[in-house]
Tab-separated table of C-alpha atoms in Angstrom:
chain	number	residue	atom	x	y	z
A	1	UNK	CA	67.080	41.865	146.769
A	2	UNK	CA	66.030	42.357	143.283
A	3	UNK	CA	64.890	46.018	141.744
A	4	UNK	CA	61.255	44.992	141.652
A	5	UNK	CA	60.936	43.100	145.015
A	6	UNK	CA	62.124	45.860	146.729
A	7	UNK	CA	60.097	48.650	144.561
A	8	UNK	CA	57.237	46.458	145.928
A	9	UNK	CA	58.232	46.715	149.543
A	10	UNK	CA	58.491	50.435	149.312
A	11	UNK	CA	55.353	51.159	147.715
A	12	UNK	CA	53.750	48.617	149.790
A	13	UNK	CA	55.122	50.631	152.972
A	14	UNK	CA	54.440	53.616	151.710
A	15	UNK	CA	50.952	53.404	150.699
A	16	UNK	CA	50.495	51.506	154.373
A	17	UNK	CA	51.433	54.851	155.875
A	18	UNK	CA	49.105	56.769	153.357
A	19	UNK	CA	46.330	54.947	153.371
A	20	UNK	CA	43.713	57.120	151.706
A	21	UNK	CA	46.055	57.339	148.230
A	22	UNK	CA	45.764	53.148	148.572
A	23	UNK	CA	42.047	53.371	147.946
A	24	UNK	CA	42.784	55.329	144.582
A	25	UNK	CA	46.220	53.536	143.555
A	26	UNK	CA	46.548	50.208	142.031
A	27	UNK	CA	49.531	48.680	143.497
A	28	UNK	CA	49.999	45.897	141.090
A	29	UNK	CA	49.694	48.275	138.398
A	30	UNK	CA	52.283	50.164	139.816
A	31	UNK	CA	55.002	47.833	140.133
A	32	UNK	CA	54.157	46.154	137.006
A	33	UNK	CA	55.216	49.940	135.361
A	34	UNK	CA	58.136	50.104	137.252
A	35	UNK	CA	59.661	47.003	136.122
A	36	UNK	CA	58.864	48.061	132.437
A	37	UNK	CA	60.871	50.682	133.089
A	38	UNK	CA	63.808	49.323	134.257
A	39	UNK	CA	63.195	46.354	131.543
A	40	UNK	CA	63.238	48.864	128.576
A	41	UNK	CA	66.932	49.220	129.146
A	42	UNK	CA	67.778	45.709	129.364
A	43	UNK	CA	64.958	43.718	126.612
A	44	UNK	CA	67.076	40.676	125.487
A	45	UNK	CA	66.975	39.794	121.607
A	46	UNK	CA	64.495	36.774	122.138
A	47	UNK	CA	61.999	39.626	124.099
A	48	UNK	CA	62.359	41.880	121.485
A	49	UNK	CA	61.551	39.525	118.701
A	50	UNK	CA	58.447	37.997	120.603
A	51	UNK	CA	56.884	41.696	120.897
A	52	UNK	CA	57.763	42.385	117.388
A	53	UNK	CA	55.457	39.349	116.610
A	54	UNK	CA	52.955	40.178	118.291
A	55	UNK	CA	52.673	43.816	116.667
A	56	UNK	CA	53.230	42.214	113.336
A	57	UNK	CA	50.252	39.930	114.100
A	58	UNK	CA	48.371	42.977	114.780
A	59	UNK	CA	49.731	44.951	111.649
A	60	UNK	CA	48.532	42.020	110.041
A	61	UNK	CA	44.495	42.271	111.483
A	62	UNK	CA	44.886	46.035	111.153
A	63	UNK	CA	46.062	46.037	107.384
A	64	UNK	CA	44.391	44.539	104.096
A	65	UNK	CA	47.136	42.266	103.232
A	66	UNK	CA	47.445	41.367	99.502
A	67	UNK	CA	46.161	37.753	98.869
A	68	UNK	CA	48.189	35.004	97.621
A	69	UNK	CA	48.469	35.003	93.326
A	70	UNK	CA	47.447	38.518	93.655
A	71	UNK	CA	49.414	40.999	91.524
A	72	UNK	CA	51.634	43.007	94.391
A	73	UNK	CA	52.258	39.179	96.343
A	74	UNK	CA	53.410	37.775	92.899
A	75	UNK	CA	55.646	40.679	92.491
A	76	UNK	CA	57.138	40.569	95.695
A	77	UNK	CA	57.647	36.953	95.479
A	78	UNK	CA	59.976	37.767	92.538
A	79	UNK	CA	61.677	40.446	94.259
A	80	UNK	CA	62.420	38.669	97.652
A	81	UNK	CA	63.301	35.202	96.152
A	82	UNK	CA	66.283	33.444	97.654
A	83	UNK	CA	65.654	36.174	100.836
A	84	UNK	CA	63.973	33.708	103.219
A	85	UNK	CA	66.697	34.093	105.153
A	86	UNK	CA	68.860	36.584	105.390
A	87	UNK	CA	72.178	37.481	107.442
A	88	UNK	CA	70.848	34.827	110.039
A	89	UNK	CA	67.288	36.243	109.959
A	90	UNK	CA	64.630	34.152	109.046
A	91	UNK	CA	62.147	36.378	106.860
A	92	UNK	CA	58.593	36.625	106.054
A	93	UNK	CA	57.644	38.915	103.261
A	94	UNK	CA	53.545	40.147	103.116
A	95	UNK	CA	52.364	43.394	100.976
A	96	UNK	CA	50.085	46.059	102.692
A	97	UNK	CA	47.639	47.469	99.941
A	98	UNK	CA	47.713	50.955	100.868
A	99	UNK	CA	48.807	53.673	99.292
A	100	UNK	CA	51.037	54.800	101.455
A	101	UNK	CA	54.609	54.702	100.575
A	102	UNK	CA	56.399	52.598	103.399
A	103	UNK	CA	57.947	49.252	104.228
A	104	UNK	CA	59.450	48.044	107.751
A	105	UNK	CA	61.321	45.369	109.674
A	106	UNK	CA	61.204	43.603	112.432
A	107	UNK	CA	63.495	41.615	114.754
A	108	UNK	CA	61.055	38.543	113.978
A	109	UNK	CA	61.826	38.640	110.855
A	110	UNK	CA	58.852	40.393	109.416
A	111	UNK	CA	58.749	42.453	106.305
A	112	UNK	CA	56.139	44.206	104.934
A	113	UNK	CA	55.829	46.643	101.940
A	114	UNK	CA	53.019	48.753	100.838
A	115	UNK	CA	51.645	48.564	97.355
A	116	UNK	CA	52.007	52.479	97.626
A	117	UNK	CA	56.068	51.982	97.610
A	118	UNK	CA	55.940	49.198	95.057
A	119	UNK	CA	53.802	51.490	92.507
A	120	UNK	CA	56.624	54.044	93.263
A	121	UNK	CA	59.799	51.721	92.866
A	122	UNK	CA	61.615	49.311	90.451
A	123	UNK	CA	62.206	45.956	91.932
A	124	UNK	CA	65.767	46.305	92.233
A	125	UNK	CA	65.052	49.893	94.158
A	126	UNK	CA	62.559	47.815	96.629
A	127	UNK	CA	65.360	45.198	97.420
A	128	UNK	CA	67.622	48.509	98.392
A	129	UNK	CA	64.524	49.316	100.851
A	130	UNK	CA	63.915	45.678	101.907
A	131	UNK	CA	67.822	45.637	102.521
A	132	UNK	CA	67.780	49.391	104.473
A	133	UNK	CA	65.051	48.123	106.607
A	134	UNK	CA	66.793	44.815	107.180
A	135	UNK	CA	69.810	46.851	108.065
A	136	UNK	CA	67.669	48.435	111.498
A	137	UNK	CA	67.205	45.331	112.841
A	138	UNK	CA	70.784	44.030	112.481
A	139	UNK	CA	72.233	46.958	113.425
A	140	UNK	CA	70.415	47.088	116.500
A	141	UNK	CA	68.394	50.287	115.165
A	142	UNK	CA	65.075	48.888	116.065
A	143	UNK	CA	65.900	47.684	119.463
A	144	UNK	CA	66.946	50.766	120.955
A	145	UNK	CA	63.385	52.022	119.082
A	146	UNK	CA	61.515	49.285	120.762
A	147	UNK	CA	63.565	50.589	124.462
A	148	UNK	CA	62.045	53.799	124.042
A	149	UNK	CA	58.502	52.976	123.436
A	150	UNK	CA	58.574	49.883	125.952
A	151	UNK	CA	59.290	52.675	128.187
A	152	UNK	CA	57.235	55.342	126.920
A	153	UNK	CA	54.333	52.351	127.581
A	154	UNK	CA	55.656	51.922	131.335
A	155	UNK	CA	55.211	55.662	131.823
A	156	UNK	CA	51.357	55.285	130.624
A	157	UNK	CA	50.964	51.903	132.561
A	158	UNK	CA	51.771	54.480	135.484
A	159	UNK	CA	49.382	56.626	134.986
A	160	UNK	CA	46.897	54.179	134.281
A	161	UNK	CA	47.663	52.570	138.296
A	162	UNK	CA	46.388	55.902	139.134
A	163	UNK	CA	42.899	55.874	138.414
A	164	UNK	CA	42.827	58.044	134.981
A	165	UNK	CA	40.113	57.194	133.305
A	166	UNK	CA	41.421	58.652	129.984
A	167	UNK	CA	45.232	56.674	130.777
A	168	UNK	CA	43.780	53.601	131.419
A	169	UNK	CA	42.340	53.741	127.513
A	170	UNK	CA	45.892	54.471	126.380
A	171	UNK	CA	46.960	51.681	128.337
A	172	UNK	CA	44.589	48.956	127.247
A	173	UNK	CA	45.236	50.597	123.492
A	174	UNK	CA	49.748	49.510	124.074
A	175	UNK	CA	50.008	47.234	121.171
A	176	UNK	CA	48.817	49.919	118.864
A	177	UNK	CA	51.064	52.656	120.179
A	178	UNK	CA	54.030	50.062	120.215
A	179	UNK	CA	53.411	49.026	116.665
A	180	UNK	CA	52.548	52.538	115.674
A	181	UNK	CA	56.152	54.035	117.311
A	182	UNK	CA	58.210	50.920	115.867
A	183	UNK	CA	57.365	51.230	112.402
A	184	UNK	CA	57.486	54.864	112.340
A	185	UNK	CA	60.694	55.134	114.377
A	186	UNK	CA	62.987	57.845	113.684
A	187	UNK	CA	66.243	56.845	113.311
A	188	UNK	CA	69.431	59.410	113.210
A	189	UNK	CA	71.267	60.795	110.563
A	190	UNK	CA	74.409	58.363	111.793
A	191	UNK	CA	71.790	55.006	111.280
A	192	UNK	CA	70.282	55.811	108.737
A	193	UNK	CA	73.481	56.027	106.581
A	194	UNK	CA	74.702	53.081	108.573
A	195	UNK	CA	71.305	51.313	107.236
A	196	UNK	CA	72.345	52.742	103.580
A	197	UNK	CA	75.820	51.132	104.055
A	198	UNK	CA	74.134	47.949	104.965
A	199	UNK	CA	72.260	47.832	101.892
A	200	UNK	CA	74.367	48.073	99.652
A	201	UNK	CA	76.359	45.482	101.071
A	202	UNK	CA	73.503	43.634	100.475
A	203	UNK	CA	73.109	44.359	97.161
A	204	UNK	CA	76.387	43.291	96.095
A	205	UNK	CA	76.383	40.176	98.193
A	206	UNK	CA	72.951	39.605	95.858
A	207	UNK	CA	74.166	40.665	92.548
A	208	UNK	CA	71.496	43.324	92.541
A	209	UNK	CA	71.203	46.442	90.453
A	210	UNK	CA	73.668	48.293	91.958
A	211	UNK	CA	72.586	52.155	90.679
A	212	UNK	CA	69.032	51.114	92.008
A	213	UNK	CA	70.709	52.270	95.787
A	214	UNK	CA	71.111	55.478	94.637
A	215	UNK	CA	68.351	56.028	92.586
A	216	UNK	CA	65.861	54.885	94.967
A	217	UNK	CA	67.074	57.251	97.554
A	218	UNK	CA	67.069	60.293	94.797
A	219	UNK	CA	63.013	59.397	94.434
A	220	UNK	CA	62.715	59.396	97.994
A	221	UNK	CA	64.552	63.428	97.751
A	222	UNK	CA	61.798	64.163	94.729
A	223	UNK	CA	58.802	62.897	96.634
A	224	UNK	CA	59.495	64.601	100.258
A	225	UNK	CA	56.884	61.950	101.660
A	226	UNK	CA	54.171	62.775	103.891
A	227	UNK	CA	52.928	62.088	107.657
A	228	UNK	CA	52.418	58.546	106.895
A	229	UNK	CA	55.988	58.347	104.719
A	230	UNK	CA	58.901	56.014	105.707
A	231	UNK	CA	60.782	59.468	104.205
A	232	UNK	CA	59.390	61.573	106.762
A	233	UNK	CA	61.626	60.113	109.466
A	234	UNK	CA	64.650	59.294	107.098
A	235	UNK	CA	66.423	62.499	106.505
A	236	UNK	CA	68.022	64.297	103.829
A	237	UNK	CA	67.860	61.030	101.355
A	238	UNK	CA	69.532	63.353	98.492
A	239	UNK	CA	72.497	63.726	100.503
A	240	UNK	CA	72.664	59.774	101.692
A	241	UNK	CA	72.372	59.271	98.199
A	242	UNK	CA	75.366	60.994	97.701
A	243	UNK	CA	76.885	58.835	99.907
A	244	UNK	CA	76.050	55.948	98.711
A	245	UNK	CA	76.958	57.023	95.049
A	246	UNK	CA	80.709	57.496	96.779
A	247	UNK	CA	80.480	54.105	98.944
A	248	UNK	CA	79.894	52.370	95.286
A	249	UNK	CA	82.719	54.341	93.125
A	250	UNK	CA	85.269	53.121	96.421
């Protein structure tokens, strides 16, 4: 008997033999948390791309997105062209015109930069970044990111089967926190230099700027970043540039 159809069997003999908690408990809702949880540990690549669309889609409703001929999309055309697909990942490239300084991946391919990082960066420094963030999702980086907050969401899905007013808000408001925990992942020390690693891979492979690795990770150690910073949850970027600065004289 499968996880799920026998999580179902218990609850449904359980809440026979209590029935005044069955009045208060949403079954369905119940089960439908459990199996998120035991799915969070086992999300094949296809599942994991088809959520990341549909938070991109969101990102993309939620964001002003910089219009086609407009100064930041001409730009990154430049910078991106001959990326449409990249180490078996078919790309899409949009700009976010904010002024925040951040760019993400995702496993469908989606890649969007803020104007706030382009104002910041040379265009061989954003193809380093384009090629870091690339780096999570073929690593496997942002997987094990999405795991946790799939299962993170199955814990509020739970207490949203309970009655809580206040949970069932959270619930109903999942895209968001999936999208908001995704692109604002933290990543360790170990995949983050990984990511680095990756990069510049990818900048030889490219016939990039080379020095633009490092250099884009010293602005990163001069800026600090803030709350809403890809920097805030990449750490120590003088040191990785270091690293990378070794990785290139080898």
């Amino acid at each position: 008997m499968k996880f799920t159809a026998w999580l179902g069997t218990a609850l449904a003999v359980t809440l026979t033999l209590h029935t005044g908690l069955s009045e208060a408990f949403d079954l369905g809702s119940a089960i439908d948390a459990a199996s998120k949880g035991v799915k969070a540990a086992t999300l094949s690549d296809a599942e994991v791309a088809d959520v990341a669309r549909q938070v991109s889609a969101s990102e993309d409703k939620r964001n002003k997105v910089a219009p086609a001929g407009s100064p930041y999309a001409v730009r990154l055309g430049k910078v991106v062209a001959g990326l449409q697909n990249e180490d078996g990942l078919k790309l899409n490239f949009k700009v976010y015109l904010t002024p925040d300084v951040n760019a993400f991946a995702m496993a469908d391919g989606t890649v969007r930069v803020y104007s706030g990082l382009m104002d910041k960066m040379s265009d061989d420094e954003l193809r380093f970044v384009i090629g870091h963030e690339i780096a999570h999702v073929k690593l496997g980086h942002s997987k094990k990111a999405l795991q946790t907050a799939y299962a993170t969401s199955a814990a509020r899905d739970a207490m949203a089967a309970s009655g809580n007013t206040a949970a069932v808000v959270i619930s109903q408001s999942a895209l968001g926190g999936l999208a908001e925990k995704l692109i604002h992942a933290q990543f360790s020390q170990s995949q983050e230099s990984d990511a680095d690693a990756y990069s510049v891979r990818f900048m030889q492979k490219h016939n990039y700027n080379l020095t633009a690795a490092a250099s884009a990770l010293r602005k990163l150690q001069d800026w600090g970043g803030g709350e809403n910073s890809m920097f805030s949850s990449h750490p120590a970027p003088g040191d990785r540039a270091s690293k990378v600065e070794t990785q290139l004289k080898g």
